[in-house]
């Protein structure tokens, strides 16, 4: 996984047809997705439940790009090896999920994955100041995690602060929640390079009309890369 700061669109399969994940993953990748974002929720850290490691392992053979697994669970550490075994390329844990995020990132890297750390909207950029030499990705939540289709919360000041803190370290800034053609340029101008989008990619499409996914992905990318970006 070579590092670069080009714009990467990461559709969240939280907005896919839950009875047809293999075909949905193949469809979004055929239609231009750069990464595939998998939202893991435990009904405890967030008020919703999604995928355990067995489900994620079943997605793996369908993902040809990067499987970006976002853990919205607490605790994290007992499950790190299971998500490594499931084939996660990037494993992201929330800084709010426990008292030992530093140990968690060490364990994610020791298990052979890229380590991400996510910040809820109420958590300041400074919460990751001492983690920047060990994180591969900072995920800035622009909704309160738990559900797709929520309204974007403006975190551009936080993204700008993180981009300055990161300097020339090889650390991605990912934005998660409410990303669409209107909000993508704001966060990219502030320094983000990975854009998670659930409803804005899957809206109007299906595995039988995958060209809609392609049009949605191209529209977000064009807005993100557009004038001023
Ligand atoms: C929110 C998840 C997001 C979500 C994004 O808890 O982490 O990845 O699926 O969905 P949209 O793009 O619909 O806000
Ligand atoms: Zn997510």
mmCIF file of C-alpha atoms and ligand atoms in Angstrom:
data_model
loop_
_atom_site.group_PDB
_atom_site.id
_atom_site.type_symbol
_atom_site.label_atom_id
_atom_site.label_comp_id
_atom_site.label_asym_id
_atom_site.label_seq_id
_atom_site.Cartn_x
_atom_site.Cartn_y
_atom_site.Cartn_z
ATOM 1 C CA UNK A 1 0.000 0.000 0.000
ATOM 2 C CA UNK A 2 2.229 2.885 -1.199
ATOM 3 C CA UNK A 3 1.464 6.267 0.371
ATOM 4 C CA UNK A 4 0.173 9.240 -1.574
ATOM 5 C CA UNK A 5 -2.110 12.190 -0.965
ATOM 6 C CA UNK A 6 -4.265 11.826 -4.072
ATOM 7 C CA UNK A 7 -8.017 11.852 -3.416
ATOM 8 C CA UNK A 8 -9.319 8.402 -2.554
ATOM 9 C CA UNK A 9 -13.059 7.686 -2.566
ATOM 10 C CA UNK A 10 -13.990 4.983 -0.041
ATOM 11 C CA UNK A 11 -17.643 3.931 -0.356
ATOM 12 C CA UNK A 12 -19.100 2.670 2.933
ATOM 13 C CA UNK A 13 -20.895 -0.629 2.409
ATOM 14 C CA UNK A 14 -23.174 0.346 5.294
ATOM 15 C CA UNK A 15 -25.312 1.803 2.478
ATOM 16 C CA UNK A 16 -25.116 -1.355 0.300
ATOM 17 C CA UNK A 17 -27.734 -4.096 -0.080
ATOM 18 C CA UNK A 18 -27.117 -6.224 3.035
ATOM 19 C CA UNK A 19 -28.239 -9.358 1.184
ATOM 20 C CA UNK A 20 -25.674 -8.932 -1.591
ATOM 21 C CA UNK A 21 -22.299 -7.716 -0.310
ATOM 22 C CA UNK A 22 -20.061 -9.604 -2.748
ATOM 23 C CA UNK A 23 -21.754 -8.150 -5.811
ATOM 24 C CA UNK A 24 -22.017 -4.704 -4.231
ATOM 25 C CA UNK A 25 -18.263 -4.611 -3.478
ATOM 26 C CA UNK A 26 -17.408 -5.755 -7.012
ATOM 27 C CA UNK A 27 -19.786 -3.125 -8.430
ATOM 28 C CA UNK A 28 -18.321 -0.154 -6.533
ATOM 29 C CA UNK A 29 -14.759 -1.214 -7.390
ATOM 30 C CA UNK A 30 -15.644 -1.668 -11.076
ATOM 31 C CA UNK A 31 -17.157 1.808 -10.908
ATOM 32 C CA UNK A 32 -14.046 3.526 -9.586
ATOM 33 C CA UNK A 33 -13.915 3.147 -5.786
ATOM 34 C CA UNK A 34 -10.338 3.462 -4.494
ATOM 35 C CA UNK A 35 -10.912 1.816 -1.106
ATOM 36 C CA UNK A 36 -13.819 -0.147 0.443
ATOM 37 C CA UNK A 37 -14.905 1.152 3.871
ATOM 38 C CA UNK A 38 -16.393 -1.384 6.311
ATOM 39 C CA UNK A 39 -18.213 0.019 9.362
ATOM 40 C CA UNK A 40 -18.061 -2.301 12.371
ATOM 41 C CA UNK A 41 -20.538 -1.387 15.140
ATOM 42 C CA UNK A 42 -21.098 -3.142 18.450
ATOM 43 C CA UNK A 43 -24.356 -1.782 19.893
ATOM 44 C CA UNK A 44 -22.341 -0.475 22.856
ATOM 45 C CA UNK A 45 -19.804 2.126 21.672
ATOM 46 C CA UNK A 46 -22.420 3.168 19.111
ATOM 47 C CA UNK A 47 -26.162 2.466 19.128
ATOM 48 C CA UNK A 48 -26.146 0.100 16.150
ATOM 49 C CA UNK A 49 -24.820 -3.362 15.247
ATOM 50 C CA UNK A 50 -23.184 -4.469 12.014
ATOM 51 C CA UNK A 51 -20.338 -6.843 11.139
ATOM 52 C CA UNK A 52 -18.248 -9.249 13.174
ATOM 53 C CA UNK A 53 -14.911 -10.621 11.951
ATOM 54 C CA UNK A 54 -16.557 -13.583 10.193
ATOM 55 C CA UNK A 55 -18.597 -11.250 7.998
ATOM 56 C CA UNK A 56 -15.533 -9.103 7.246
ATOM 57 C CA UNK A 57 -13.545 -12.216 6.320
ATOM 58 C CA UNK A 58 -16.301 -13.159 3.880
ATOM 59 C CA UNK A 59 -16.023 -9.716 2.207
ATOM 60 C CA UNK A 60 -12.244 -10.030 1.753
ATOM 61 C CA UNK A 61 -12.099 -12.124 -1.450
ATOM 62 C CA UNK A 62 -14.330 -9.590 -3.180
ATOM 63 C CA UNK A 63 -12.127 -6.583 -2.296
ATOM 64 C CA UNK A 64 -9.344 -5.998 -4.831
ATOM 65 C CA UNK A 65 -8.406 -2.502 -3.614
ATOM 66 C CA UNK A 66 -7.955 -1.647 0.073
ATOM 67 C CA UNK A 67 -10.230 -2.988 2.823
ATOM 68 C CA UNK A 68 -10.561 -0.102 5.279
ATOM 69 C CA UNK A 69 -12.171 -1.371 8.489
ATOM 70 C CA UNK A 70 -13.575 1.239 10.886
ATOM 71 C CA UNK A 71 -14.128 -0.197 14.347
ATOM 72 C CA UNK A 72 -16.846 1.537 16.332
ATOM 73 C CA UNK A 73 -16.481 -0.909 19.194
ATOM 74 C CA UNK A 74 -15.227 -0.924 22.768
ATOM 75 C CA UNK A 75 -13.088 -2.623 23.862
ATOM 76 C CA UNK A 76 -10.948 -2.960 20.717
ATOM 77 C CA UNK A 77 -7.873 -4.932 21.772
ATOM 78 C CA UNK A 78 -9.505 -8.387 22.187
ATOM 79 C CA UNK A 79 -10.631 -8.270 18.531
ATOM 80 C CA UNK A 80 -7.519 -6.958 16.743
ATOM 81 C CA UNK A 81 -6.174 -10.379 15.761
ATOM 82 C CA UNK A 82 -9.593 -11.470 14.501
ATOM 83 C CA UNK A 83 -9.835 -8.468 12.149
ATOM 84 C CA UNK A 84 -6.231 -9.068 11.014
ATOM 85 C CA UNK A 85 -7.176 -12.649 10.233
ATOM 86 C CA UNK A 86 -10.258 -11.323 8.406
ATOM 87 C CA UNK A 87 -7.901 -9.480 6.067
ATOM 88 C CA UNK A 88 -8.237 -5.811 7.019
ATOM 89 C CA UNK A 89 -5.608 -3.629 5.322
ATOM 90 C CA UNK A 90 -6.363 -0.590 7.499
ATOM 91 C CA UNK A 91 -7.842 -1.040 10.982
ATOM 92 C CA UNK A 92 -9.134 2.120 12.665
ATOM 93 C CA UNK A 93 -10.017 2.411 16.348
ATOM 94 C CA UNK A 94 -11.638 5.365 18.116
ATOM 95 C CA UNK A 95 -9.571 7.435 20.516
ATOM 96 C CA UNK A 96 -12.703 7.517 22.729
ATOM 97 C CA UNK A 97 -12.985 3.711 22.864
ATOM 98 C CA UNK A 98 -10.691 3.217 25.847
ATOM 99 C CA UNK A 99 -7.851 4.569 27.955
ATOM 100 C CA UNK A 100 -5.037 2.895 25.980
ATOM 101 C CA UNK A 101 -5.263 3.988 22.346
ATOM 102 C CA UNK A 102 -1.435 4.025 22.128
ATOM 103 C CA UNK A 103 -1.298 0.335 23.043
ATOM 104 C CA UNK A 104 -4.131 -0.375 20.601
ATOM 105 C CA UNK A 105 -2.272 1.244 17.685
ATOM 106 C CA UNK A 106 0.883 -0.688 18.594
ATOM 107 C CA UNK A 107 -1.113 -3.920 18.562
ATOM 108 C CA UNK A 108 -2.737 -3.108 15.195
ATOM 109 C CA UNK A 109 0.682 -2.502 13.634
ATOM 110 C CA UNK A 110 2.175 -5.578 15.289
ATOM 111 C CA UNK A 111 -0.628 -7.582 13.667
ATOM 112 C CA UNK A 112 0.559 -6.343 10.250
ATOM 113 C CA UNK A 113 -2.112 -3.754 9.428
ATOM 114 C CA UNK A 114 -2.062 -0.010 8.843
ATOM 115 C CA UNK A 115 -3.275 1.693 12.020
ATOM 116 C CA UNK A 116 -5.995 4.323 11.990
ATOM 117 C CA UNK A 117 -7.323 6.458 14.814
ATOM 118 C CA UNK A 118 -10.781 8.061 14.643
ATOM 119 C CA UNK A 119 -12.010 11.208 16.386
ATOM 120 C CA UNK A 120 -15.648 11.857 17.223
ATOM 121 C CA UNK A 121 -16.882 15.381 16.429
ATOM 122 C CA UNK A 122 -16.544 16.453 20.063
ATOM 123 C CA UNK A 123 -12.920 15.298 20.372
ATOM 124 C CA UNK A 124 -10.178 17.861 19.654
ATOM 125 C CA UNK A 125 -7.302 17.374 17.198
ATOM 126 C CA UNK A 126 -4.862 17.507 20.132
ATOM 127 C CA UNK A 127 -6.128 14.088 21.293
ATOM 128 C CA UNK A 128 -3.884 12.503 18.615
ATOM 129 C CA UNK A 129 -0.873 14.845 18.988
ATOM 130 C CA UNK A 130 1.265 12.127 20.569
ATOM 131 C CA UNK A 131 0.124 9.396 18.178
ATOM 132 C CA UNK A 132 1.183 10.925 14.866
ATOM 133 C CA UNK A 133 4.433 8.960 14.629
ATOM 134 C CA UNK A 134 2.620 5.649 14.926
ATOM 135 C CA UNK A 135 -0.676 6.248 13.094
ATOM 136 C CA UNK A 136 -1.083 5.716 9.352
ATOM 137 C CA UNK A 137 -4.473 7.427 9.178
ATOM 138 C CA UNK A 138 -6.513 9.907 11.196
ATOM 139 C CA UNK A 139 -10.257 9.567 10.641
ATOM 140 C CA UNK A 140 -12.164 12.769 11.347
ATOM 141 C CA UNK A 141 -15.817 11.956 12.001
ATOM 142 C CA UNK A 142 -18.134 14.546 10.509
ATOM 143 C CA UNK A 143 -21.196 12.880 12.039
ATOM 144 C CA UNK A 144 -21.689 11.168 15.378
ATOM 145 C CA UNK A 145 -20.956 7.553 14.459
ATOM 146 C CA UNK A 146 -23.630 4.887 14.327
ATOM 147 C CA UNK A 147 -25.687 5.488 11.225
ATOM 148 C CA UNK A 148 -25.343 6.361 7.557
ATOM 149 C CA UNK A 149 -27.197 9.241 5.954
ATOM 150 C CA UNK A 150 -26.681 11.853 8.685
ATOM 151 C CA UNK A 151 -26.069 15.545 8.182
ATOM 152 C CA UNK A 152 -22.442 16.708 7.806
ATOM 153 C CA UNK A 153 -20.980 18.473 10.874
ATOM 154 C CA UNK A 154 -18.349 21.013 9.821
ATOM 155 C CA UNK A 155 -14.951 19.900 11.107
ATOM 156 C CA UNK A 156 -12.807 21.822 8.607
ATOM 157 C CA UNK A 157 -10.961 23.715 11.364
ATOM 158 C CA UNK A 158 -10.009 20.382 12.970
ATOM 159 C CA UNK A 159 -8.862 18.974 9.620
ATOM 160 C CA UNK A 160 -6.727 22.056 8.990
ATOM 161 C CA UNK A 161 -5.150 21.737 12.457
ATOM 162 C CA UNK A 162 -4.413 18.047 11.906
ATOM 163 C CA UNK A 163 -2.909 18.682 8.487
ATOM 164 C CA UNK A 164 -0.487 21.196 10.070
ATOM 165 C CA UNK A 165 0.338 18.803 12.939
ATOM 166 C CA UNK A 166 1.027 15.924 10.526
ATOM 167 C CA UNK A 167 3.544 17.926 8.456
ATOM 168 C CA UNK A 168 5.438 15.615 6.121
ATOM 169 C CA UNK A 169 4.617 12.403 7.988
ATOM 170 C CA UNK A 170 2.961 9.751 5.800
ATOM 171 C CA UNK A 171 -0.420 9.945 7.542
ATOM 172 C CA UNK A 172 -3.730 10.019 5.684
ATOM 173 C CA UNK A 173 -6.603 12.251 6.778
ATOM 174 C CA UNK A 174 -9.909 10.485 6.224
ATOM 175 C CA UNK A 175 -13.322 12.126 6.490
ATOM 176 C CA UNK A 176 -16.298 10.014 7.494
ATOM 177 C CA UNK A 177 -19.929 11.149 7.525
ATOM 178 C CA UNK A 178 -22.114 13.273 5.286
ATOM 179 C CA UNK A 179 -19.546 13.504 2.475
ATOM 180 C CA UNK A 180 -21.152 14.499 -0.821
ATOM 181 C CA UNK A 181 -20.412 16.824 -3.744
ATOM 182 C CA UNK A 182 -21.142 19.838 -1.523
ATOM 183 C CA UNK A 183 -18.998 18.910 1.476
ATOM 184 C CA UNK A 184 -16.104 17.065 -0.240
ATOM 185 C CA UNK A 185 -14.372 20.253 -1.496
ATOM 186 C CA UNK A 186 -14.447 21.823 1.992
ATOM 187 C CA UNK A 187 -12.598 18.944 3.631
ATOM 188 C CA UNK A 188 -10.162 18.411 0.760
ATOM 189 C CA UNK A 189 -9.215 22.091 0.799
ATOM 190 C CA UNK A 190 -8.566 21.697 4.534
ATOM 191 C CA UNK A 191 -6.170 18.779 3.906
ATOM 192 C CA UNK A 192 -8.139 15.498 3.713
ATOM 193 C CA UNK A 193 -7.264 12.823 1.147
ATOM 194 C CA UNK A 194 -9.580 9.860 1.919
ATOM 195 C CA UNK A 195 -13.307 10.505 1.565
ATOM 196 C CA UNK A 196 -15.714 7.927 2.968
ATOM 197 C CA UNK A 197 -19.153 8.180 1.406
ATOM 198 C CA UNK A 198 -22.084 5.859 2.000
ATOM 199 C CA UNK A 199 -25.385 7.334 0.942
ATOM 200 C CA UNK A 200 -23.832 9.698 -1.631
ATOM 201 C CA UNK A 201 -22.305 6.736 -3.529
ATOM 202 C CA UNK A 202 -25.107 4.163 -3.260
ATOM 203 C CA UNK A 203 -28.022 6.591 -3.751
ATOM 204 C CA UNK A 204 -30.073 5.745 -6.849
ATOM 205 C CA UNK A 205 -27.943 2.757 -7.887
ATOM 206 C CA UNK A 206 -27.955 -1.030 -7.475
ATOM 207 C CA UNK A 207 -25.942 -4.010 -8.695
ATOM 208 C CA UNK A 208 -28.308 -3.969 -11.681
ATOM 209 C CA UNK A 209 -27.668 -0.255 -12.280
ATOM 210 C CA UNK A 210 -24.029 0.055 -11.189
ATOM 211 C CA UNK A 211 -23.343 2.932 -13.573
ATOM 212 C CA UNK A 212 -25.169 5.148 -11.051
ATOM 213 C CA UNK A 213 -22.477 4.272 -8.484
ATOM 214 C CA UNK A 214 -19.876 5.275 -11.067
ATOM 215 C CA UNK A 215 -21.558 8.597 -11.758
ATOM 216 C CA UNK A 216 -21.858 9.292 -8.016
ATOM 217 C CA UNK A 217 -18.180 8.444 -7.397
ATOM 218 C CA UNK A 218 -17.028 10.580 -10.335
ATOM 219 C CA UNK A 219 -19.170 13.503 -9.149
ATOM 220 C CA UNK A 220 -17.674 13.410 -5.632
ATOM 221 C CA UNK A 221 -14.138 13.094 -7.044
ATOM 222 C CA UNK A 222 -14.695 15.974 -9.484
ATOM 223 C CA UNK A 223 -16.080 18.185 -6.712
ATOM 224 C CA UNK A 224 -13.166 17.258 -4.445
ATOM 225 C CA UNK A 225 -10.535 17.888 -7.114
ATOM 226 C CA UNK A 226 -12.321 20.908 -8.555
ATOM 227 C CA UNK A 227 -11.258 24.541 -8.694
ATOM 228 C CA UNK A 228 -9.919 25.722 -5.383
ATOM 229 C CA UNK A 229 -9.157 22.202 -4.136
HETATM 230 C C1 LIG B 1 -21.028 6.391 10.436
HETATM 231 C C2 LIG B 1 -20.119 5.533 9.577
HETATM 232 C C3 LIG B 1 -19.957 6.073 8.202
HETATM 233 C C4 LIG B 1 -21.222 6.123 7.421
HETATM 234 C C5 LIG B 1 -21.104 7.174 6.365
HETATM 235 O O1 LIG B 1 -21.111 5.851 11.690
HETATM 236 O O2 LIG B 1 -18.834 5.445 10.169
HETATM 237 O O3 LIG B 1 -18.942 5.389 7.485
HETATM 238 O O4 LIG B 1 -21.579 4.931 6.847
HETATM 239 O O5 LIG B 1 -22.339 7.267 5.736
HETATM 240 P P1 LIG B 1 -22.826 8.578 4.980
HETATM 241 O O6 LIG B 1 -21.823 8.842 3.886
HETATM 242 O O7 LIG B 1 -24.151 8.171 4.468
HETATM 243 O O8 LIG B 1 -22.862 9.682 5.997
HETATM 244 ZN ZN1 LIG B 2 -17.032 4.687 8.930
#
